[in-house]
Every structure is written in structure tokens, then in C-alpha cells.
Amino acid sequence: MTISQRLKQVPDSYFGKTMGRKIIHGPLSLVNMAVGIPDGETPKGILDTFAEALYIPDNQKYGAFHGKEDFKRAIVDFYKRHYDVTLDKDEEVCILYGTKNGLVGLPTSIVDPGETVLLPDPGYTDYLAGVMLADAKPVSLNLEPPDYLPDWSTLSKETLKETRLVYLTYPNNPTGSTATHEVFEEAVNQFKGTKTKIVHDFAYSAFGFDHKNPSILQTPDAKDLAVEIYSLSKGFNMSGFRVGFAVGNKDMISALKKYQTHTHAGMFGALQDAATYALNNCDDFLVQQSDTFKKRRDFFQTQLDDAGIPYEPMKGGIFIWIATPTGYDGEEFVEFLLRDQSILVAPGIPFGENGRNYVRVSLALDDAQLEEAARRLKTLAPMYKNNI
């Protein structure tokens, strides 16, 4: 097999190898609760804008590598309107062809081989790939239940001194935990004046149930050391469009833009026009998205409570982090659920060692499917008696 040693050492992407595969399940109809994207349709105005933009001659040609002025202005206006954060559209904004490209490409852009990068455990699976492709050194940032927030005092002074990049992600994928302004203030103050930078993955920003999710850039001095990566996939139901952006620290943005000039040749203009419309016109839709998933959260957690099935409180995002019964790790429980209940969920193990005895359950289903999934899971209550 022809493959570089660098790429060979990177674990296979969990979702890359599982999405689209044939699912073998038990006799019941399959309920897919492993999906990491909201289930609704893209708003009509976004689709209409995209369709019309296809016929604009300039959109059928190469565009500016770093994006249209209207799109960058829409990003700036969106952050000012939602977070009261002022951005420079030329120096503090980087358009991304899907936020995963930015999250994976950032270590190569700003970290040297052998330098330390702190990765949340549990946290999104592909952060590790970006670190390994940069020949950097991944170190776990241990997050513990029920809040899954960083405790900087648990890290040695040597580790903190050697760290060049920290990944944070709130609402957290996979646990559904959220951060407050104070959490970001602690992070910024911990690394202010050092060589350490922070990247905050804000993919599930729209989904905050107990309070609106804050931006790390609202923290004083955050732009001195942090960037935030925002996705249009989840809040706007635009996952297939592959559009996002990074905002914040101008040096990090500059490095990421340089990296992209060698890996991409500019985003399709019609996509930018659709994204511009979304940012400028769909604030109410973001509220509806959050309300929808809050109702689902309230219903599903009540069902789990009734059955005595343990889980971590879901404060944001679209996932519930459910503990496995005694005697099962996450992967074993995934296979059991498929075989016994025809329910597909994601194991916690790919998200870090702290996910070994959990599964990630998506609420991106319609009401009928969600009710059916809850009914089936409640029949497993006897399996959890030994967990108490």
C-alpha cells in the first residue's frame, strides 16, 4: 500500500469510515441517532439566493482567494449584531471551505513540529488528525463531568509553558456542555502574554438552552491570542454547502489564509452569496433552531429520567452524552443497541479516553422517531440498575 509514514500514523477518521456504510441491525426499523447535523431543511431564502447566483457570470469564474467583500462584511456585521464584537474584515476574517478544514489546518499553519497542542478529552475526533499532520505533540486536556470545563490547575507548569495551541469547543461536541463568559476569561488570562494560542470551535453556537452561548472574542484581550471558528452547517441547516469562517487574532488568521492559498483556489461565488444571505437575513431562524432542540432536549431527558438511565445534562448543541450500562464500553453498547433495539448511536471512545463508557446520542430526528427511540431505550432500564 502506498501511503506516507506521516499519514499512516494518523488514525482513520471515525465519521469518514462510518458515514454512508451499510448498517446491519435487528428486526425493528432503524432509528439513526448518530447523525451530527440538524435534520431540518435549509431556509428557502438561502436556496433561492444560491439558485439565482448560479447564473451570475462572475460566479462561474475564479474569484478572489480570500472571499467576496459582501460576504466578509456580512461576517463582520453578524458578529457585531450577535456578540458586540468588532472585526476587521481584511485582517481578522478567514473564509473556510467547511470549518473542518480550518480546524485541521490550523496546527500546520501556526505550530512547529514537536510543539505541544492541548486537545479536549472528550472533544471532536479530527482535532487529533490536524495535530499529527503537523508533526506536533497532542496532549489531553482532561474534561470531567458534569460540566466538562477545563481546570488549568490540573496541568503541570511545564506542560502549560510548552503548549503552543489549545483547542476549546462549546457547546461541547460530544457532551452538550456549555461555557460561560467566566470560562473564557479564565482561559484567556491563563495564556495572556505567553506564546500559547487558543482556537474555539463554535460549530454549535446557535444551540444554547439555559443561556445564549458566548463568543470567546467577547472576552477582553481575546483577540491577542484566540480565533473562533464558526460554522453555517448547523445553525442554518447548510451542512452540504461546506461554508464557515475563522475570526479573531490577525496573526493566526494571516497564517491560515496563507495555508489556504496553497490548498484551495477560492470559494465558489454562489456559495458565498448564499452564505451572505443567511448571515444577513436568518437571525430568527437561529432562534427557531435553538427552540426546537431545547424542546427535544426537555422531552428526551425526561424520558431518560423516568427510566433511570444516566446521562450528562445537555445544556447546548444537539447531542446527549449517555453513560453505558455496567459491563459495556461505548463500542460494545453501540453494537448491542443496533442488534437489540435497531438504534444507531456513536461510541464515545473516538472522542477521547474519557468517552470510553459513554455513547453520543443525536436529537436530530423528527418527533415520531424521537418518541420511538425513547420508548425503546426505556426498555433497557433494568440494565442500568448496577450503575447506581
Short mmCIF file of C-alpha atoms in Angstrom, two decimals:
data_model
loop_
_atom_site.label_atom_id
_atom_site.label_comp_id
_atom_site.label_asym_id
_atom_site.label_seq_id
_atom_site.Cartn_x
_atom_site.Cartn_y
_atom_site.Cartn_z
CA MET A 1 0.00 0.00 0.00
CA THR A 2 1.34 3.42 -0.98
CA ILE A 3 0.96 5.86 1.91
CA SER A 4 3.30 8.30 3.64
CA GLN A 5 4.51 7.48 7.13
CA ARG A 6 3.01 10.76 8.38
CA LEU A 7 -0.44 9.90 7.08
CA LYS A 8 -0.12 6.28 8.12
CA GLN A 9 0.26 7.25 11.77
CA VAL A 10 -2.98 9.28 11.72
CA PRO A 11 -5.98 7.20 12.84
CA ASP A 12 -8.75 6.74 10.31
CA SER A 13 -11.46 9.38 10.60
CA TYR A 14 -14.29 7.80 12.58
CA PHE A 15 -17.01 9.57 10.62
CA GLY A 16 -15.13 9.17 7.35
CA LYS A 17 -15.28 5.40 7.66
CA THR A 18 -18.80 5.16 9.11
CA MET A 19 -20.93 7.68 7.20
CA GLY A 20 -22.63 6.02 4.26
CA ARG A 21 -21.75 2.47 5.32
CA LYS A 22 -24.39 -0.26 5.23
CA ILE A 23 -25.94 -0.70 8.66
CA ILE A 24 -26.78 -4.18 9.86
CA HIS A 25 -29.37 -4.00 12.62
CA GLY A 26 -32.02 -6.00 14.42
CA PRO A 27 -35.60 -6.71 13.29
CA LEU A 28 -37.03 -3.29 14.17
CA SER A 29 -36.90 -0.30 11.82
CA LEU A 30 -33.62 1.59 12.13
CA VAL A 31 -33.54 4.80 14.17
CA ASN A 32 -30.35 6.68 13.31
CA MET A 33 -29.22 8.74 16.31
CA ALA A 34 -25.61 9.03 15.17
CA VAL A 35 -26.20 11.92 12.77
CA GLY A 36 -24.20 15.04 13.67
CA ILE A 37 -26.22 17.59 11.71
CA PRO A 38 -29.68 19.09 12.28
CA ASP A 39 -32.46 17.35 10.37
CA GLY A 40 -34.38 20.36 9.02
CA GLU A 41 -34.35 21.92 5.56
CA THR A 42 -32.24 24.89 4.51
CA PRO A 43 -34.33 28.09 4.63
CA LYS A 44 -35.93 28.90 1.27
CA GLY A 45 -34.34 32.34 1.01
CA ILE A 46 -30.87 30.81 1.17
CA LEU A 47 -31.73 28.28 -1.53
CA ASP A 48 -33.31 30.91 -3.77
CA THR A 49 -30.25 33.15 -3.43
CA PHE A 50 -27.95 30.25 -4.25
CA ALA A 51 -30.02 29.25 -7.30
CA GLU A 52 -30.06 32.77 -8.68
CA ALA A 53 -26.36 33.24 -8.00
CA LEU A 54 -25.53 30.25 -10.20
CA TYR A 55 -26.41 32.36 -13.24
CA ILE A 56 -24.22 35.33 -12.34
CA PRO A 57 -21.31 35.23 -14.84
CA ASP A 58 -18.70 36.31 -12.28
CA ASN A 59 -19.65 33.35 -10.10
CA GLN A 60 -18.73 30.97 -12.90
CA LYS A 61 -15.11 32.07 -12.86
CA TYR A 62 -12.23 32.14 -10.39
CA GLY A 63 -12.90 34.56 -7.59
CA ALA A 64 -10.73 36.33 -5.07
CA PHE A 65 -8.88 33.78 -2.95
CA HIS A 66 -9.96 35.33 0.32
CA GLY A 67 -13.61 35.90 -0.47
CA LYS A 68 -16.12 38.47 -1.65
CA GLU A 69 -16.33 41.82 0.09
CA ASP A 70 -20.06 41.37 0.70
CA PHE A 71 -19.52 38.03 2.42
CA LYS A 72 -16.75 39.37 4.66
CA ARG A 73 -18.88 42.39 5.53
CA ALA A 74 -21.78 40.08 6.41
CA ILE A 75 -19.50 38.17 8.80
CA VAL A 76 -18.39 41.40 10.46
CA ASP A 77 -21.96 42.64 10.80
CA PHE A 78 -23.15 39.27 12.13
CA TYR A 79 -20.56 39.23 14.92
CA LYS A 80 -21.29 42.83 15.84
CA ARG A 81 -25.02 42.19 15.93
CA HIS A 82 -24.91 38.92 17.89
CA TYR A 83 -21.86 39.33 20.12
CA ASP A 84 -21.00 43.04 20.02
CA VAL A 85 -17.56 42.05 18.70
CA THR A 86 -15.87 44.39 16.23
CA LEU A 87 -13.84 42.71 13.47
CA ASP A 88 -11.61 43.93 10.66
CA LYS A 89 -12.90 42.19 7.55
CA ASP A 90 -9.49 42.06 5.88
CA GLU A 91 -7.20 41.16 8.79
CA GLU A 92 -9.45 39.30 11.23
CA VAL A 93 -11.64 37.16 8.96
CA CYS A 94 -10.73 33.97 7.08
CA ILE A 95 -13.34 32.20 4.97
CA LEU A 96 -13.27 28.41 5.29
CA TYR A 97 -14.39 25.69 2.92
CA GLY A 98 -16.07 23.85 5.75
CA THR A 99 -14.84 24.53 9.27
CA LYS A 100 -13.16 21.13 9.47
CA ASN A 101 -10.56 22.40 7.00
CA GLY A 102 -9.71 25.25 9.34
CA LEU A 103 -9.67 23.12 12.48
CA VAL A 104 -7.40 20.51 10.89
CA GLY A 105 -5.23 23.01 9.01
CA LEU A 106 -4.57 25.41 11.87
CA PRO A 107 -1.76 23.40 13.56
CA THR A 108 0.17 23.18 10.29
CA SER A 109 -0.29 26.94 9.94
CA ILE A 110 0.97 28.08 13.35
CA VAL A 111 2.59 25.17 15.26
CA ASP A 112 6.10 23.80 14.68
CA PRO A 113 6.95 20.07 14.75
CA GLY A 114 7.30 18.71 18.26
CA GLU A 115 5.41 21.53 19.96
CA THR A 116 2.56 20.74 22.34
CA VAL A 117 -1.13 21.13 21.48
CA LEU A 118 -3.82 20.63 24.14
CA LEU A 119 -6.87 18.70 22.92
CA PRO A 120 -10.11 18.47 24.92
CA ASP A 121 -10.98 14.97 26.13
CA PRO A 122 -13.75 14.45 25.23
CA GLY A 123 -13.74 16.58 22.08
CA TYR A 124 -14.25 16.43 18.32
CA THR A 125 -12.42 13.49 16.77
CA ASP A 126 -10.48 15.20 13.97
CA TYR A 127 -8.59 17.74 16.08
CA LEU A 128 -6.04 14.97 16.64
CA ALA A 129 -5.53 14.48 12.91
CA GLY A 130 -4.61 18.14 12.46
CA VAL A 131 -2.03 17.93 15.23
CA MET A 132 -0.47 14.73 13.92
CA LEU A 133 -0.32 16.01 10.34
CA ALA A 134 1.64 18.98 11.69
CA ASP A 135 4.06 16.62 13.49
CA ALA A 136 3.10 18.33 16.73
CA LYS A 137 2.62 16.67 20.13
CA PRO A 138 -1.00 16.09 21.25
CA VAL A 139 -1.66 16.27 25.00
CA SER A 140 -5.08 15.66 26.57
CA LEU A 141 -6.93 18.49 28.26
CA ASN A 142 -8.96 16.44 30.70
CA LEU A 143 -12.64 17.48 30.94
CA GLU A 144 -14.68 15.89 33.69
CA PRO A 145 -18.43 15.54 34.28
CA PRO A 146 -20.85 17.04 34.76
CA ASP A 147 -19.73 20.36 33.27
CA TYR A 148 -16.73 19.28 31.14
CA LEU A 149 -14.85 22.54 31.62
CA PRO A 150 -11.05 23.00 31.67
CA ASP A 151 -9.28 23.09 35.02
CA TRP A 152 -5.91 24.67 34.27
CA SER A 153 -4.59 23.83 37.73
CA THR A 154 -4.51 20.13 36.82
CA LEU A 155 -1.83 20.73 34.18
CA SER A 156 1.83 20.92 35.11
CA LYS A 157 3.69 24.21 34.77
CA GLU A 158 5.96 22.52 32.24
CA THR A 159 3.03 21.44 30.07
CA LEU A 160 1.46 24.90 30.19
CA LYS A 161 4.78 26.51 29.28
CA GLU A 162 5.33 24.15 26.32
CA THR A 163 1.81 24.45 24.92
CA ARG A 164 1.53 26.42 21.68
CA LEU A 165 -2.15 25.84 20.84
CA VAL A 166 -5.26 24.95 22.86
CA TYR A 167 -8.49 23.64 21.34
CA LEU A 168 -11.75 24.52 23.09
CA THR A 169 -15.25 23.67 21.90
CA TYR A 170 -18.51 24.94 23.43
CA PRO A 171 -21.23 23.87 23.17
CA ASN A 172 -19.12 20.76 23.51
CA ASN A 173 -19.30 18.03 20.91
CA PRO A 174 -20.00 15.37 22.17
CA THR A 175 -21.17 16.15 25.73
CA GLY A 176 -23.60 19.06 25.25
CA SER A 177 -21.86 21.10 27.96
CA THR A 178 -21.59 24.87 27.55
CA ALA A 179 -19.25 27.64 28.65
CA THR A 180 -19.85 30.98 30.34
CA HIS A 181 -18.01 34.26 29.89
CA GLU A 182 -16.04 33.39 33.03
CA VAL A 183 -14.76 30.16 31.48
CA PHE A 184 -13.34 32.05 28.52
CA GLU A 185 -11.92 34.76 30.77
CA GLU A 186 -10.03 32.11 32.73
CA ALA A 187 -8.64 30.62 29.51
CA VAL A 188 -7.55 33.98 28.11
CA ASN A 189 -6.00 35.06 31.39
CA GLN A 190 -4.19 31.73 31.72
CA PHE A 191 -2.30 32.23 28.45
CA LYS A 192 -2.25 36.02 28.02
CA GLY A 193 1.29 37.23 27.47
CA THR A 194 2.60 33.77 26.51
CA LYS A 195 3.29 32.10 23.16
CA THR A 196 0.18 29.96 23.54
CA LYS A 197 -2.78 30.49 21.19
CA ILE A 198 -6.38 29.34 21.51
CA VAL A 199 -8.84 28.11 18.89
CA HIS A 200 -12.50 27.91 19.88
CA ASP A 201 -14.68 25.61 17.77
CA PHE A 202 -18.08 27.35 17.80
CA ALA A 203 -19.87 24.93 15.46
CA TYR A 204 -22.98 24.56 17.65
CA SER A 205 -23.19 28.22 18.59
CA ALA A 206 -26.89 28.51 17.75
CA PHE A 207 -27.93 25.87 20.27
CA GLY A 208 -27.91 27.32 23.79
CA PHE A 209 -30.81 26.35 26.06
CA ASP A 210 -30.12 27.77 29.50
CA HIS A 211 -28.28 30.86 28.24
CA LYS A 212 -27.06 32.21 24.92
CA ASN A 213 -23.69 30.77 24.04
CA PRO A 214 -20.96 33.41 24.40
CA SER A 215 -18.18 34.01 21.90
CA ILE A 216 -14.65 33.78 23.25
CA LEU A 217 -13.98 37.03 21.39
CA GLN A 218 -16.27 38.86 23.82
CA THR A 219 -13.54 38.35 26.43
CA PRO A 220 -11.21 41.35 26.93
CA ASP A 221 -7.87 40.82 25.14
CA ALA A 222 -9.09 37.59 23.49
CA LYS A 223 -8.07 38.75 20.04
CA ASP A 224 -4.47 38.93 21.27
CA LEU A 225 -4.32 35.13 21.32
CA ALA A 226 -7.51 33.50 20.06
CA VAL A 227 -9.50 32.70 16.96
CA GLU A 228 -13.04 31.38 16.81
CA ILE A 229 -14.24 29.06 14.08
CA TYR A 230 -17.90 29.44 13.14
CA SER A 231 -19.93 27.02 11.03
CA LEU A 232 -23.02 27.71 8.94
CA SER A 233 -23.68 23.96 8.74
CA LYS A 234 -25.62 23.51 11.97
CA GLY A 235 -27.48 26.71 12.78
CA PHE A 236 -28.58 27.39 9.21
CA ASN A 237 -29.05 23.75 8.08
CA MET A 238 -26.32 24.24 5.47
CA SER A 239 -24.06 21.23 6.14
CA GLY A 240 -23.87 20.27 2.47
CA PHE A 241 -22.77 23.76 1.47
CA ARG A 242 -19.45 23.45 3.36
CA VAL A 243 -19.16 27.08 4.43
CA GLY A 244 -17.68 28.56 7.58
CA PHE A 245 -15.13 31.12 8.74
CA ALA A 246 -12.47 31.88 11.32
CA VAL A 247 -12.33 35.23 13.10
CA GLY A 248 -10.03 36.80 15.65
CA ASN A 249 -6.26 37.09 16.12
CA LYS A 250 -4.83 38.67 12.97
CA ASP A 251 -1.56 36.68 13.01
CA MET A 252 -3.39 33.37 13.23
CA ILE A 253 -5.82 34.50 10.54
CA SER A 254 -2.94 35.56 8.29
CA ALA A 255 -1.23 32.19 8.67
CA LEU A 256 -4.44 30.30 7.97
CA LYS A 257 -5.13 32.40 4.88
CA LYS A 258 -1.62 31.72 3.58
CA TYR A 259 -2.12 27.99 4.15
CA GLN A 260 -5.37 28.11 2.20
CA THR A 261 -3.83 29.89 -0.79
CA HIS A 262 -1.83 26.69 -1.30
CA THR A 263 -4.67 24.24 -0.67
CA HIS A 264 -7.70 26.00 -2.21
CA ALA A 265 -8.34 28.39 -5.06
CA GLY A 266 -11.23 30.42 -3.69
CA MET A 267 -14.77 29.52 -2.64
CA PHE A 268 -17.48 29.20 -5.31
CA GLY A 269 -19.09 32.63 -5.57
CA ALA A 270 -22.66 31.33 -5.45
CA LEU A 271 -21.91 29.64 -2.11
CA GLN A 272 -20.63 32.93 -0.75
CA ASP A 273 -23.77 34.71 -1.93
CA ALA A 274 -25.97 32.10 -0.21
CA ALA A 275 -23.94 32.40 2.99
CA THR A 276 -24.14 36.18 2.84
CA TYR A 277 -27.92 35.98 2.65
CA ALA A 278 -28.00 33.58 5.60
CA LEU A 279 -25.91 35.79 7.84
CA ASN A 280 -27.84 38.93 6.92
CA ASN A 281 -31.39 37.60 6.98
CA CYS A 282 -31.81 34.49 9.14
CA ASP A 283 -31.40 35.61 12.76
CA ASP A 284 -34.95 34.47 13.56
CA PHE A 285 -34.22 31.05 12.10
CA LEU A 286 -31.32 30.57 14.53
CA VAL A 287 -33.72 31.21 17.41
CA GLN A 288 -36.15 28.65 16.00
CA GLN A 289 -33.35 26.08 15.73
CA SER A 290 -32.43 26.51 19.36
CA ASP A 291 -36.06 26.36 20.48
CA THR A 292 -36.62 23.14 18.51
CA PHE A 293 -33.68 21.36 20.09
CA LYS A 294 -34.49 22.68 23.56
CA LYS A 295 -37.93 21.06 23.33
CA ARG A 296 -36.33 17.84 22.16
CA ARG A 297 -33.79 18.03 24.99
CA ASP A 298 -36.53 18.57 27.58
CA PHE A 299 -38.58 15.64 26.27
CA PHE A 300 -35.70 13.20 25.94
CA GLN A 301 -34.08 13.94 29.28
CA THR A 302 -37.46 13.46 30.96
CA GLN A 303 -37.76 10.04 29.32
CA LEU A 304 -34.26 9.06 30.46
CA ASP A 305 -35.01 10.29 33.98
CA ASP A 306 -38.18 8.19 34.09
CA ALA A 307 -36.15 5.10 33.16
CA GLY A 308 -33.23 5.88 35.46
CA ILE A 309 -30.78 5.96 32.56
CA PRO A 310 -27.78 8.15 33.49
CA TYR A 311 -26.64 10.97 31.22
CA GLU A 312 -24.79 14.27 31.45
CA PRO A 313 -27.02 17.38 31.43
CA MET A 314 -27.40 18.71 27.89
CA LYS A 315 -27.08 22.50 28.03
CA GLY A 316 -26.45 23.15 24.34
CA GLY A 317 -25.68 21.56 20.99
CA ILE A 318 -27.67 18.67 19.56
CA PHE A 319 -26.29 15.65 21.46
CA ILE A 320 -26.95 13.87 24.75
CA TRP A 321 -24.00 12.07 26.36
CA ILE A 322 -25.38 8.84 27.83
CA ALA A 323 -23.47 6.51 30.13
CA THR A 324 -23.24 2.83 29.16
CA PRO A 325 -24.57 0.07 31.42
CA THR A 326 -22.09 -1.70 33.67
CA GLY A 327 -20.13 -4.26 31.68
CA TYR A 328 -20.26 -2.36 28.37
CA ASP A 329 -17.88 0.15 26.87
CA GLY A 330 -19.14 2.56 24.23
CA GLU A 331 -18.36 0.41 21.21
CA GLU A 332 -19.91 -2.69 22.77
CA PHE A 333 -23.04 -0.78 23.68
CA VAL A 334 -23.34 0.61 20.14
CA GLU A 335 -23.37 -2.96 18.80
CA PHE A 336 -25.88 -4.04 21.43
CA LEU A 337 -28.25 -1.17 20.59
CA LEU A 338 -28.06 -1.99 16.89
CA ARG A 339 -28.71 -5.67 17.45
CA ASP A 340 -31.31 -5.42 20.21
CA GLN A 341 -33.11 -2.13 19.55
CA SER A 342 -32.15 -1.18 15.95
CA ILE A 343 -30.85 2.16 17.25
CA LEU A 344 -27.62 3.58 15.85
CA VAL A 345 -25.60 5.90 18.10
CA ALA A 346 -21.93 6.94 18.13
CA PRO A 347 -19.49 5.42 20.63
CA GLY A 348 -17.76 7.82 22.99
CA ILE A 349 -14.30 6.32 22.51
CA PRO A 350 -13.38 8.21 19.29
CA PHE A 351 -13.93 11.47 21.21
CA GLY A 352 -11.23 10.64 23.78
CA GLU A 353 -10.40 8.26 26.60
CA ASN A 354 -12.96 9.99 28.85
CA GLY A 355 -15.66 8.83 26.46
CA ARG A 356 -14.89 5.13 26.87
CA ASN A 357 -18.04 4.41 28.87
CA TYR A 358 -20.41 6.74 27.04
CA VAL A 359 -22.32 6.96 23.77
CA ARG A 360 -23.24 10.12 21.88
CA VAL A 361 -26.93 10.34 21.02
CA SER A 362 -28.15 12.88 18.46
CA LEU A 363 -31.54 14.55 18.77
CA ALA A 364 -31.60 15.43 15.07
CA LEU A 365 -34.76 13.42 14.44
CA ASP A 366 -38.42 14.26 13.97
CA ASP A 367 -40.81 13.91 16.89
CA ALA A 368 -42.11 10.47 15.90
CA GLN A 369 -38.62 8.98 15.63
CA LEU A 370 -37.52 10.63 18.86
CA GLU A 371 -40.53 9.24 20.71
CA GLU A 372 -39.89 5.77 19.30
CA ALA A 373 -36.21 5.91 20.26
CA ALA A 374 -37.13 6.97 23.80
CA ARG A 375 -39.65 4.14 24.08
CA ARG A 376 -37.06 1.57 23.04
CA LEU A 377 -34.33 2.93 25.30
CA LYS A 378 -36.65 2.93 28.31
CA THR A 379 -37.00 -0.86 27.96
CA LEU A 380 -33.28 -1.06 28.85
CA ALA A 381 -33.82 0.40 32.33
CA PRO A 382 -33.06 -2.94 34.08
CA MET A 383 -29.58 -2.94 32.53
CA TYR A 384 -28.71 0.22 34.48
CA LYS A 385 -29.61 -1.00 37.96
CA ASN A 386 -25.97 -1.86 38.61
CA ASN A 387 -24.87 1.66 37.60
CA ILE A 388 -26.43 3.23 40.69
#
